[in-house]
Short mmCIF file of C-alpha atoms in Angstrom, two decimals:
data_model
loop_
_atom_site.label_atom_id
_atom_site.label_comp_id
_atom_site.label_asym_id
_atom_site.label_seq_id
_atom_site.Cartn_x
_atom_site.Cartn_y
_atom_site.Cartn_z
CA MET A 3 -2.24 27.98 9.13
CA GLU A 4 -2.04 24.49 12.09
CA ARG A 5 -4.91 22.71 11.41
CA CYS A 6 -7.12 20.84 14.35
CA LEU A 7 -7.60 16.96 14.08
CA SER A 8 -10.56 16.31 16.62
CA LYS A 9 -11.37 12.39 16.14
CA LEU A 10 -10.98 8.87 14.20
CA ASN A 11 -13.97 7.41 12.86
CA THR A 12 -13.50 3.47 12.39
CA LEU A 13 -13.35 2.98 8.38
CA ILE A 14 -12.89 -0.45 8.36
CA THR A 15 -12.49 -3.16 11.61
CA SER A 16 -9.85 -5.70 12.49
CA GLU A 17 -11.51 -8.17 11.31
CA GLN A 18 -13.07 -6.79 7.94
CA ILE A 19 -8.90 -6.97 7.20
CA GLU A 20 -8.19 -9.89 8.61
CA THR A 21 -10.82 -11.52 6.32
CA LYS A 22 -10.09 -9.34 3.31
CA ILE A 23 -6.59 -11.07 3.53
CA ALA A 24 -7.23 -13.98 3.04
CA GLU A 25 -9.22 -13.80 0.65
CA LEU A 26 -6.23 -11.81 -1.56
CA ALA A 27 -3.82 -13.94 -0.44
CA ALA A 28 -6.32 -17.08 -1.64
CA ARG A 29 -6.31 -14.92 -5.01
CA ILE A 30 -2.24 -14.39 -4.77
CA ARG A 31 -1.58 -18.26 -3.72
CA GLU A 32 -3.18 -19.57 -6.83
CA ASP A 33 -2.08 -17.28 -9.41
CA TYR A 34 1.92 -17.76 -7.60
CA HIS A 35 1.89 -21.33 -6.25
CA ASP A 36 4.75 -22.53 -8.63
CA ARG A 37 6.54 -18.93 -9.45
CA ASN A 38 8.76 -17.96 -6.60
CA PRO A 39 7.16 -14.09 -6.38
CA VAL A 40 9.23 -11.27 -5.57
CA LEU A 41 6.55 -9.31 -3.42
CA VAL A 42 7.72 -4.91 -3.27
CA GLY A 43 6.60 -3.21 -0.10
CA VAL A 44 6.39 0.05 -0.31
CA PRO A 45 6.97 1.15 2.99
CA LYS A 46 6.33 2.82 5.38
CA GLY A 47 2.88 2.22 5.38
CA SER A 48 2.57 -1.12 3.56
CA PHE A 49 4.82 -3.01 6.05
CA VAL A 50 2.08 -4.33 8.26
CA PHE A 51 -0.36 -5.21 4.79
CA LEU A 52 2.91 -6.89 3.78
CA ALA A 53 3.73 -9.18 6.52
CA ASP A 54 0.22 -10.19 8.10
CA ILE A 55 -0.54 -11.30 3.64
CA VAL A 56 3.12 -13.54 3.10
CA ARG A 57 2.51 -14.32 7.20
CA VAL A 58 -1.30 -16.57 4.92
CA LEU A 59 -0.08 -16.42 1.82
CA ASP A 60 2.53 -19.91 2.82
CA ILE A 61 4.38 -20.46 -0.51
CA PRO A 62 7.68 -19.41 -1.91
CA LEU A 63 8.96 -15.85 -2.31
CA GLY A 64 11.26 -13.33 -1.60
CA ILE A 65 11.38 -10.66 -0.34
CA ASP A 66 12.45 -5.66 -0.98
CA PHE A 67 11.55 -2.77 -0.43
CA ILE A 68 11.01 0.42 -2.35
CA GLY A 69 10.78 3.07 -0.55
CA VAL A 70 8.77 6.60 -2.27
CA SER A 71 7.66 9.38 -1.26
CA SER A 72 5.18 11.95 -1.62
CA TYR A 73 3.05 13.92 1.60
CA ARG A 74 6.26 14.43 2.81
CA GLY A 75 4.37 15.36 6.38
CA ARG A 76 0.74 17.13 4.51
CA MET A 77 -2.72 15.30 4.31
CA GLU A 78 -2.19 15.68 0.65
CA SER A 79 0.62 14.28 -2.39
CA SER A 80 2.75 17.21 -2.81
CA GLY A 81 2.75 15.53 -6.16
CA GLU A 82 6.30 15.79 -6.32
CA ILE A 83 7.58 11.47 -6.01
CA GLU A 84 10.96 10.32 -4.35
CA LEU A 85 13.54 7.55 -5.08
CA ILE A 86 14.36 7.06 -0.73
CA GLN A 87 14.67 4.02 -1.01
CA ALA A 88 15.66 1.53 -3.96
CA LEU A 89 15.07 -2.02 -5.19
CA ARG A 90 18.24 -4.67 -3.66
CA THR A 91 16.53 -7.55 -4.95
CA PRO A 92 17.03 -8.17 -8.97
CA ILE A 93 14.23 -8.97 -10.30
CA ALA A 94 15.47 -9.53 -13.99
CA GLY A 95 13.42 -12.34 -15.36
CA ARG A 96 10.78 -13.05 -11.80
CA ASP A 97 7.02 -11.97 -11.28
CA VAL A 98 7.23 -9.37 -9.03
CA LEU A 99 3.77 -8.78 -7.01
CA VAL A 100 4.36 -5.06 -5.48
CA ILE A 101 2.60 -4.66 -2.08
CA GLU A 102 0.59 -1.23 -1.17
CA ASP A 103 -0.78 0.49 1.10
CA ILE A 104 -3.56 2.73 -0.89
CA VAL A 105 -3.48 4.05 -3.95
CA ASP A 106 -4.68 7.20 -4.24
CA THR A 107 -3.61 9.62 -6.94
CA GLY A 108 -1.79 6.87 -8.98
CA LEU A 109 1.60 8.91 -9.47
CA SER A 110 3.67 6.79 -6.77
CA LEU A 111 2.96 3.69 -7.89
CA ASN A 112 3.13 4.76 -11.44
CA TYR A 113 6.97 6.00 -10.39
CA VAL A 114 7.49 2.56 -8.92
CA LEU A 115 6.41 0.46 -12.18
CA ASN A 116 8.14 2.77 -14.01
CA VAL A 117 11.63 2.17 -11.72
CA LEU A 118 10.92 -1.33 -11.64
CA SER A 119 9.88 -1.83 -15.70
CA GLN A 120 13.27 -1.10 -16.09
CA LYS A 121 14.64 -3.61 -14.05
CA THR A 122 13.25 -6.49 -17.10
CA PRO A 123 11.33 -8.48 -14.42
CA ALA A 124 9.69 -11.03 -16.07
CA SER A 125 5.63 -9.69 -14.94
CA VAL A 126 4.28 -7.17 -12.78
CA LYS A 127 1.02 -7.24 -10.83
CA VAL A 128 0.17 -4.68 -7.65
CA CYS A 129 -1.72 -5.33 -4.51
CA ALA A 130 -3.22 -3.06 -2.66
CA LEU A 131 -4.77 -3.09 0.57
CA LEU A 132 -6.48 0.44 -0.25
CA ASP A 133 -7.82 2.24 -3.23
CA LYS A 134 -9.19 5.74 -3.10
CA PRO A 135 -9.49 6.38 -6.87
CA SER A 136 -11.98 10.23 -6.06
CA LYS A 137 -8.31 11.38 -6.32
CA ARG A 138 -6.40 9.61 -8.87
CA LYS A 139 -4.06 11.50 -11.45
CA ILE A 140 -3.25 8.89 -13.63
CA THR A 141 -4.55 5.39 -14.23
CA VAL A 142 -2.52 2.28 -12.59
CA PRO A 143 -3.41 -0.88 -12.46
CA ILE A 144 -4.32 -2.67 -9.35
CA ASP A 145 -4.63 -6.09 -10.01
CA TYR A 146 -5.65 -7.58 -6.27
CA SER A 147 -7.25 -4.81 -4.26
CA GLY A 148 -9.11 -4.70 -0.57
CA PHE A 149 -11.34 -1.78 0.03
CA THR A 150 -12.11 1.23 -2.37
CA VAL A 151 -12.34 3.65 0.71
CA PRO A 152 -14.47 7.49 -0.03
CA ASP A 153 -12.03 10.82 -0.77
CA LYS A 154 -11.10 10.89 3.29
CA PHE A 155 -6.96 10.97 5.09
CA VAL A 156 -7.23 7.65 6.59
CA VAL A 157 -4.84 6.26 8.87
CA GLY A 158 -4.16 3.03 10.73
CA TYR A 159 -2.74 -0.97 10.30
CA GLY A 160 0.40 0.50 9.21
CA LEU A 161 -0.81 4.16 7.96
CA ASP A 162 -0.16 7.03 9.48
CA PHE A 163 -0.13 10.70 9.90
CA ASP A 164 2.99 12.72 10.86
CA GLU A 165 3.99 9.05 12.00
CA GLN A 166 1.21 9.08 14.47
CA TYR A 167 -1.16 6.63 13.71
CA ARG A 168 0.41 3.54 12.72
CA TYR A 169 -0.35 1.39 15.49
CA LEU A 170 -3.53 0.84 14.69
CA SER A 171 -5.35 -2.26 14.21
CA HIS A 172 -8.08 -1.11 12.07
CA ILE A 173 -8.27 2.11 9.49
CA CYS A 174 -9.62 5.20 10.66
CA TYR A 175 -9.86 9.02 9.06
CA LEU A 176 -9.22 11.39 10.80
CA GLU A 177 -12.28 14.46 10.70
CA GLU A 178 -10.69 18.01 11.03
CA LYS A 179 -12.06 20.38 12.89
#
């Protein structure tokens, strides 16, 4: 059965995102000002958030990416996590800050945290722009949380549906018809 997506509804404005990034960056800067962390983005959805937070942080840091997938063109997670891009930076003994676009079921983030912990970092913390606790299947730590969102499929600001809507400067939810 094909879905007909009728419209986008704004959930979080670009101004709200900008304000929240400044707040999150201030907390992260305070916690990591003398530690040179490695920020690990979880693409593709986190790339806009990662770029914006790096620009505001203004501290020495490294950047890398770890790619996982569980959606594969659907609006619901399959629950099966697949590693599609391994970390390239050695993180043994380093402080790591995972940058996530959204945490919903927690399965992908839990997978990422398990992969990273095997590389013996000094610490691992999580910064997520969006938190959707209503979909949580497994408890995961979120040390720096931006917005709590309702149980709707969100797009924009790097998040997509079937590779569409990443370009939006704000966050919307899709309505099904």
